[in-house]
PDB file of C-alpha atoms in Angstrom:
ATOM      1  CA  UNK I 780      21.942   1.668  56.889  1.00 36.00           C
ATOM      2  CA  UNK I 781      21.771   4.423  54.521  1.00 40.00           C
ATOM      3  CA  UNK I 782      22.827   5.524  50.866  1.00 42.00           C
ATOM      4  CA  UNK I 783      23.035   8.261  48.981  1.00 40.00           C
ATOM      5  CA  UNK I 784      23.444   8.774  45.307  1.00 41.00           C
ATOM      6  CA  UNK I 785      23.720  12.074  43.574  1.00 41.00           C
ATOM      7  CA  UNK I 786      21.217  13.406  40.243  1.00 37.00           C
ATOM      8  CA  UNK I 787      22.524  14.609  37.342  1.00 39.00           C
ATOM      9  CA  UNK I 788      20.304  16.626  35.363  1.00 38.00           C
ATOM     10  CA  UNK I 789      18.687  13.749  33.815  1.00 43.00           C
ATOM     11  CA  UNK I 790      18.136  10.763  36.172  1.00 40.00           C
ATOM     12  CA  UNK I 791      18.631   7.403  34.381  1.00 43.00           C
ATOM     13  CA  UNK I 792      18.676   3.780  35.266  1.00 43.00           C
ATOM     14  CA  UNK I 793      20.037   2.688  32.006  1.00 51.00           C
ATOM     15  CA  UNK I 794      21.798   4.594  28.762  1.00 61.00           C
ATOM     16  CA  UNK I 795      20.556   7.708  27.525  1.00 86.00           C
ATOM     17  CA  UNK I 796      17.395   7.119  24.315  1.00 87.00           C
ATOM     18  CA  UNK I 797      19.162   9.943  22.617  1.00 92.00           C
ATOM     19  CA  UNK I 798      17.202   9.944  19.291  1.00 91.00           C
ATOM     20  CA  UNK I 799      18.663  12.558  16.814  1.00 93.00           C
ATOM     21  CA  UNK I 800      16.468  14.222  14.457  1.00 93.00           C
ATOM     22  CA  UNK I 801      16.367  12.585  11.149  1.00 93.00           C
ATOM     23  CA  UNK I 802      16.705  14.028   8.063  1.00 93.00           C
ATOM     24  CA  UNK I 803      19.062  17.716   8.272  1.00 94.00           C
ATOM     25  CA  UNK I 804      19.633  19.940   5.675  1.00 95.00           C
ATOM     26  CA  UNK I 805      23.247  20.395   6.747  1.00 95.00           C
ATOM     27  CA  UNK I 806      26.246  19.056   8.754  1.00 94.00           C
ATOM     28  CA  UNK I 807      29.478  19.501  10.225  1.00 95.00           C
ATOM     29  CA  UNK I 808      32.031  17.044  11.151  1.00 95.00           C
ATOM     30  CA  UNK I 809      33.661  17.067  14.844  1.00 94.00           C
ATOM     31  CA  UNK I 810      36.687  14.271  15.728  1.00 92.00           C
ATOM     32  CA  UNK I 811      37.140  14.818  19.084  1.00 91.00           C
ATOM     33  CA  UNK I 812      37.874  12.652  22.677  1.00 86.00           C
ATOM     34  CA  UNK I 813      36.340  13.067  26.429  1.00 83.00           C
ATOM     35  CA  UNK I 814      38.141  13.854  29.305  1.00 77.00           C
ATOM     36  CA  UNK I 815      36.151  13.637  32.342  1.00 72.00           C
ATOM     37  CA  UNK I 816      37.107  16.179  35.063  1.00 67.00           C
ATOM     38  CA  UNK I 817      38.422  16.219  37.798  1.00 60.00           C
ATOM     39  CA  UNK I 818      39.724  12.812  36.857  1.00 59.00           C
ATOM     40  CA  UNK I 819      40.807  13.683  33.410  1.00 54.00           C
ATOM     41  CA  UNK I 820      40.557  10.323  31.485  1.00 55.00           C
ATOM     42  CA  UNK I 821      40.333   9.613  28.229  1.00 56.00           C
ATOM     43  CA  UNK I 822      37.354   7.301  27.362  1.00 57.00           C
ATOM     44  CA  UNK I 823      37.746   4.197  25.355  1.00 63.00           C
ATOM     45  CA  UNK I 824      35.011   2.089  26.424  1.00 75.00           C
ATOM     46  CA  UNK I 825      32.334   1.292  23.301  1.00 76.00           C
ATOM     47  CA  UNK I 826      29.640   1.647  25.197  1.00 82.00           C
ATOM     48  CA  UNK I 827      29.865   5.404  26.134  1.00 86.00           C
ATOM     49  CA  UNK I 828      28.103   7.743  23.779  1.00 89.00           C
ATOM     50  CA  UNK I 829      28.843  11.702  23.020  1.00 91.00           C
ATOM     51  CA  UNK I 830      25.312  13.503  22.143  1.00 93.00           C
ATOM     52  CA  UNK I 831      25.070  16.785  20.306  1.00 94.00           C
ATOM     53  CA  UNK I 832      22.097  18.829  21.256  1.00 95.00           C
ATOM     54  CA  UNK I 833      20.651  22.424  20.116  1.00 95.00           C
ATOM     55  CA  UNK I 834      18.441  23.078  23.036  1.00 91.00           C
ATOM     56  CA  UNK I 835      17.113  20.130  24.223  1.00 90.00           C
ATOM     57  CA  UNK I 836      16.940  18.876  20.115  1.00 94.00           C
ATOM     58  CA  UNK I 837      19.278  15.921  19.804  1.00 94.00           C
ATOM     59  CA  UNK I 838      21.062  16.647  16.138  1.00 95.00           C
ATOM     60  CA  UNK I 839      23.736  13.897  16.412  1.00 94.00           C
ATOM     61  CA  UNK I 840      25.403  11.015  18.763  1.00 94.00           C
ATOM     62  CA  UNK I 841      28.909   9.635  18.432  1.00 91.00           C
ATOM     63  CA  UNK I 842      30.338   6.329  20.196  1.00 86.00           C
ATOM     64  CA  UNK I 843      34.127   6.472  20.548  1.00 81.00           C
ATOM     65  CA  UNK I 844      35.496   4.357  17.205  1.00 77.00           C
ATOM     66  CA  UNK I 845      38.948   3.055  18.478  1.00 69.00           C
ATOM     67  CA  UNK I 846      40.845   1.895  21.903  1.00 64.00           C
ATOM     68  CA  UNK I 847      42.066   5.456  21.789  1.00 71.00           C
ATOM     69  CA  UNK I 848      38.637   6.763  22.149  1.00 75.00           C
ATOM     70  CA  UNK I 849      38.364   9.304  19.246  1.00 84.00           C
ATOM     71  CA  UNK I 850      34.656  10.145  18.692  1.00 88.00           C
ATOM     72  CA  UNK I 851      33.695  11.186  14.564  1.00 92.00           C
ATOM     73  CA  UNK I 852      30.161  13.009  15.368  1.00 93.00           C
ATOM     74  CA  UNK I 853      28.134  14.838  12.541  1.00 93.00           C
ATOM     75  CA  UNK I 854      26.049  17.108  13.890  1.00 95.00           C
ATOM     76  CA  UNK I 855      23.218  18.518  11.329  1.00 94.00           C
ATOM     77  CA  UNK I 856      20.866  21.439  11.482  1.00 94.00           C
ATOM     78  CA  UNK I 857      18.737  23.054   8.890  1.00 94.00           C
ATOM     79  CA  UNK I 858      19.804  26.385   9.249  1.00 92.00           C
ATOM     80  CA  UNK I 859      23.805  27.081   7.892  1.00 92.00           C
ATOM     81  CA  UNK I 860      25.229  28.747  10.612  1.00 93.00           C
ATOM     82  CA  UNK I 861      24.859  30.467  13.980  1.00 91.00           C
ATOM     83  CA  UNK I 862      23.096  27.562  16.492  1.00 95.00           C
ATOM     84  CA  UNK I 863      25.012  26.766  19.637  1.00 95.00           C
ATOM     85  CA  UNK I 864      25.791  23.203  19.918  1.00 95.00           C
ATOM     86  CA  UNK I 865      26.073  21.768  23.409  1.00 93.00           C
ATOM     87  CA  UNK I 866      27.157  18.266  24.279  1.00 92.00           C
ATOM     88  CA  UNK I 867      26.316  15.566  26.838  1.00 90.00           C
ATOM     89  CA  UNK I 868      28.627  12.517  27.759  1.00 88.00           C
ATOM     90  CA  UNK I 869      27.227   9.503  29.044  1.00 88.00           C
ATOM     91  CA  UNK I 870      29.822   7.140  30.470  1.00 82.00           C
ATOM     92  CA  UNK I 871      28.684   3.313  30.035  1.00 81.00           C
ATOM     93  CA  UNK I 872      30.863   2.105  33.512  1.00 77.00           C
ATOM     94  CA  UNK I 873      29.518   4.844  35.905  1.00 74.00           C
ATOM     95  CA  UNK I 874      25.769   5.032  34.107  1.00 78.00           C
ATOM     96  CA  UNK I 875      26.297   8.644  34.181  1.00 79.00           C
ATOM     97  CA  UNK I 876      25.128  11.500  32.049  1.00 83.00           C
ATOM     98  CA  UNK I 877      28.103  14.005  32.559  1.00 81.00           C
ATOM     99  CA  UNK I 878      27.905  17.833  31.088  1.00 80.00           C
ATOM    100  CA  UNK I 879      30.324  19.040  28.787  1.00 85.00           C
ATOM    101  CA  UNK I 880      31.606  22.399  29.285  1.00 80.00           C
ATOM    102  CA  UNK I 881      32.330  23.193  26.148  1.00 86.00           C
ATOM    103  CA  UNK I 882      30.120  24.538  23.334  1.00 91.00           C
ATOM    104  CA  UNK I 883      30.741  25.106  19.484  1.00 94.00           C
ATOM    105  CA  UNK I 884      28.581  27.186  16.845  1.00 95.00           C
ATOM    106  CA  UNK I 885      27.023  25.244  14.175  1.00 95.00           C
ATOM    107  CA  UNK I 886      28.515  25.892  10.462  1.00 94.00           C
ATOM    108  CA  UNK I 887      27.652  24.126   7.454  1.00 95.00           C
ATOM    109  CA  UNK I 888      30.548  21.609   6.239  1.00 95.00           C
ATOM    110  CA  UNK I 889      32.779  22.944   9.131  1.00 93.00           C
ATOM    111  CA  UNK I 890      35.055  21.088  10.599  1.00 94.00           C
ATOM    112  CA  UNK I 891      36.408  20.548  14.509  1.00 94.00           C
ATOM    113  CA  UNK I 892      39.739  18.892  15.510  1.00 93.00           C
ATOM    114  CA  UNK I 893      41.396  16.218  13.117  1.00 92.00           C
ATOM    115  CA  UNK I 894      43.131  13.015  13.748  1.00 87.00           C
ATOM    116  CA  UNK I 895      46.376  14.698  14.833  1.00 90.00           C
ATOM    117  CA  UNK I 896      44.972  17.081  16.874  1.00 92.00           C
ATOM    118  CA  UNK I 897      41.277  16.361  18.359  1.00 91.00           C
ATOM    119  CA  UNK I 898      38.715  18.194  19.791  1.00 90.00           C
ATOM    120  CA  UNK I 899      38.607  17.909  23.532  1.00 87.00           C
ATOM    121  CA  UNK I 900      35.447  17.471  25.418  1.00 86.00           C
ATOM    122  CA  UNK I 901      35.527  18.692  29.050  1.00 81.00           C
ATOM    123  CA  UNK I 902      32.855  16.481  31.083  1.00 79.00           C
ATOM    124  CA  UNK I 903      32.289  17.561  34.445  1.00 72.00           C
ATOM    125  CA  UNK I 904      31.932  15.011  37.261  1.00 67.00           C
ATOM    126  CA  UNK I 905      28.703  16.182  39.147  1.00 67.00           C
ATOM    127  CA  UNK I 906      29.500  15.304  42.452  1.00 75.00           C
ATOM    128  CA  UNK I 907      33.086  15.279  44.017  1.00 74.00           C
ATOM    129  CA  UNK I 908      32.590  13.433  47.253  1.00 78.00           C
ATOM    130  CA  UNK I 909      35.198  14.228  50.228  1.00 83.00           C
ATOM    131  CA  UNK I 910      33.772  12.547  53.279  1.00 88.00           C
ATOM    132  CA  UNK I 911      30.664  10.407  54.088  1.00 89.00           C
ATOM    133  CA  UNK I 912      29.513   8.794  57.565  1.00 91.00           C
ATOM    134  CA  UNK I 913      26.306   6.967  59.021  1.00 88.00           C
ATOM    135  CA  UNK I 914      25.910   7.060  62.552  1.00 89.00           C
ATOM    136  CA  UNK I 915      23.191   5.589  64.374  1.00 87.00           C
ATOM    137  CA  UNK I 916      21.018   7.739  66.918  1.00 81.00           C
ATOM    138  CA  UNK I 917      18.319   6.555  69.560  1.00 80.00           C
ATOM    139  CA  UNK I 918      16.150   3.902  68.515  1.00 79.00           C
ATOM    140  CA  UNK I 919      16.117   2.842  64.338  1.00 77.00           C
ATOM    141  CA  UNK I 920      17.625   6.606  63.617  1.00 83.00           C
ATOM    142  CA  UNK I 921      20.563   7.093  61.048  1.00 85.00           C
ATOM    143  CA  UNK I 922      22.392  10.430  60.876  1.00 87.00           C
ATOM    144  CA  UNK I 923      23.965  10.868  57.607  1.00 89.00           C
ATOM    145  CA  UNK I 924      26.678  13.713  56.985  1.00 89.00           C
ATOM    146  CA  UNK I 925      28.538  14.037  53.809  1.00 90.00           C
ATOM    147  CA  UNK I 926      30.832  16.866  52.348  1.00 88.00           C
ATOM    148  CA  UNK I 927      31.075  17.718  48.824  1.00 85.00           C
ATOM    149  CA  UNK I 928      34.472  19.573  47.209  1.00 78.00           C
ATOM    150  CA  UNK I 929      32.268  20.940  44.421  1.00 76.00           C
ATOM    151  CA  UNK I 930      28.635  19.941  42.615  1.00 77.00           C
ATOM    152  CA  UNK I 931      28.031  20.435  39.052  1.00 70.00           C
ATOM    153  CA  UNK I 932      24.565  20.191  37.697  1.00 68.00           C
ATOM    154  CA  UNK I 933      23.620  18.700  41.077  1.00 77.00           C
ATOM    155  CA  UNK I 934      20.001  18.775  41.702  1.00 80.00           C
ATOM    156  CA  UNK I 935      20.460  17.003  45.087  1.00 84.00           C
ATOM    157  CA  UNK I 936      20.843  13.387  47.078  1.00 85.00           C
ATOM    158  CA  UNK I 937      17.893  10.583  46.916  1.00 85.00           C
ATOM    159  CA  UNK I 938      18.542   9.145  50.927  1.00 88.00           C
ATOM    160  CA  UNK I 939      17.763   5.813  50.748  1.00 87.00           C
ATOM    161  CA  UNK I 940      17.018   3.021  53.368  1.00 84.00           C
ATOM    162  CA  UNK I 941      17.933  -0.562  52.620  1.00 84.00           C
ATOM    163  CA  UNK I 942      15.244  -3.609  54.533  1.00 86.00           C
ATOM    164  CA  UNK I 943      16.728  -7.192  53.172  1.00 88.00           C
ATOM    165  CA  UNK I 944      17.433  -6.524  50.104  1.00 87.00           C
ATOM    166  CA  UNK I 945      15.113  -3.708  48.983  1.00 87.00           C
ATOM    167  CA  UNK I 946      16.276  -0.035  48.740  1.00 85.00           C
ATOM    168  CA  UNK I 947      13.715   2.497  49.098  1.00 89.00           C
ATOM    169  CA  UNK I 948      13.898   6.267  48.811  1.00 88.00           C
ATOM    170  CA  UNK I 949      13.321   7.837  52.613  1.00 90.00           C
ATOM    171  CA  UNK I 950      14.412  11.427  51.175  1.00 88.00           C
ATOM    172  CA  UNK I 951      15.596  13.756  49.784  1.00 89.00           C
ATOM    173  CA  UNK I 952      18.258  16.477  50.208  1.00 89.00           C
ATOM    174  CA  UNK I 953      18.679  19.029  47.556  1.00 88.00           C
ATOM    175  CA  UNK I 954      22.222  20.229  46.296  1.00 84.00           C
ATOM    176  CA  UNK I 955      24.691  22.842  46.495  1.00 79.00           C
TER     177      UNK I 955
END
């Protein structure tokens, strides 16, 4: 038997350790929500989390406050204006780190979306899987074949090989 299982940019077993940096000279506030592409659903479960990052620098995390899933994330710097912000979405049911298309520039006590009208994050699903089959060859041989509609951020497939109840890794195939 075989399995497959796509990487994000950052592989992870468990939620993201996003620390932010402690102690900013400014902020800005954001209320926003997540819609996670292709699928387009709002998120409302507690567990997901909404970092803000300049570079790789986490300056802020947000967990979604109500059942509607509105996020209230401060982001802070210590320079007043002009970084890019860029976000990352990690989604507590699929233990996924999704990338968020969209980016905003940092300003000092500026403000993104409201309660009427939020922010929307845009989280790309990485992989869109549209067909997957295992034959078996001569002797202990598996052939795998998948297709993919579109990979975002994919760095490739870990091929793995079940024996009782133990998955190993057997390979690797990179990504589109």
């Amino acid at each position: 038997t075989g399995n497959y299982a796509p990487h994000v940019k950052e592989d992870l077993a468990t939620s993201p350790n996003w620390v932010p940096v402690p102690n900013l000279q400014f902020n800005m506030s954001v209320i926003a929500k997540v819609n996670v592409l292709p699928i387009a659903t709002i998120t409302t479960n507690v567990n997901d989390v909404v970092g803000a990052f300049v570079g790789t620098e986490c300056r802020g995390i947000a967990y979604p406050t109500s059942p509607d899933g509105f996020l209230f994330l401060s982001p802070g710097s210590n320079v007043a204006s002009g970084e890019t912000i860029t976000f990352k979405y990690y989604s507590a049911q699929d233990d996924k780190i999704y990338t968020v298309n969209e980016t905003i520039p940092f300003q000092n006590m500026g403000e993104v979306g409201t309660l009427t009208s939020p922010y929307l994050f845009n989280a790309a699903t990485p992989v869109e899987l549209l067909s997957f089959t295992a034959t078996q060859s001569a002797g202990d041989y598996v052939q795998l074949n998948w297709a993919t509609a579109t990979e975002t951020n994919n760095k490739g497939f870990d091929v793995e090989r079940k024996s009782g109840n133990q998955w190993s890794t057997i390979g690797f195939v990179p990504g589109n």
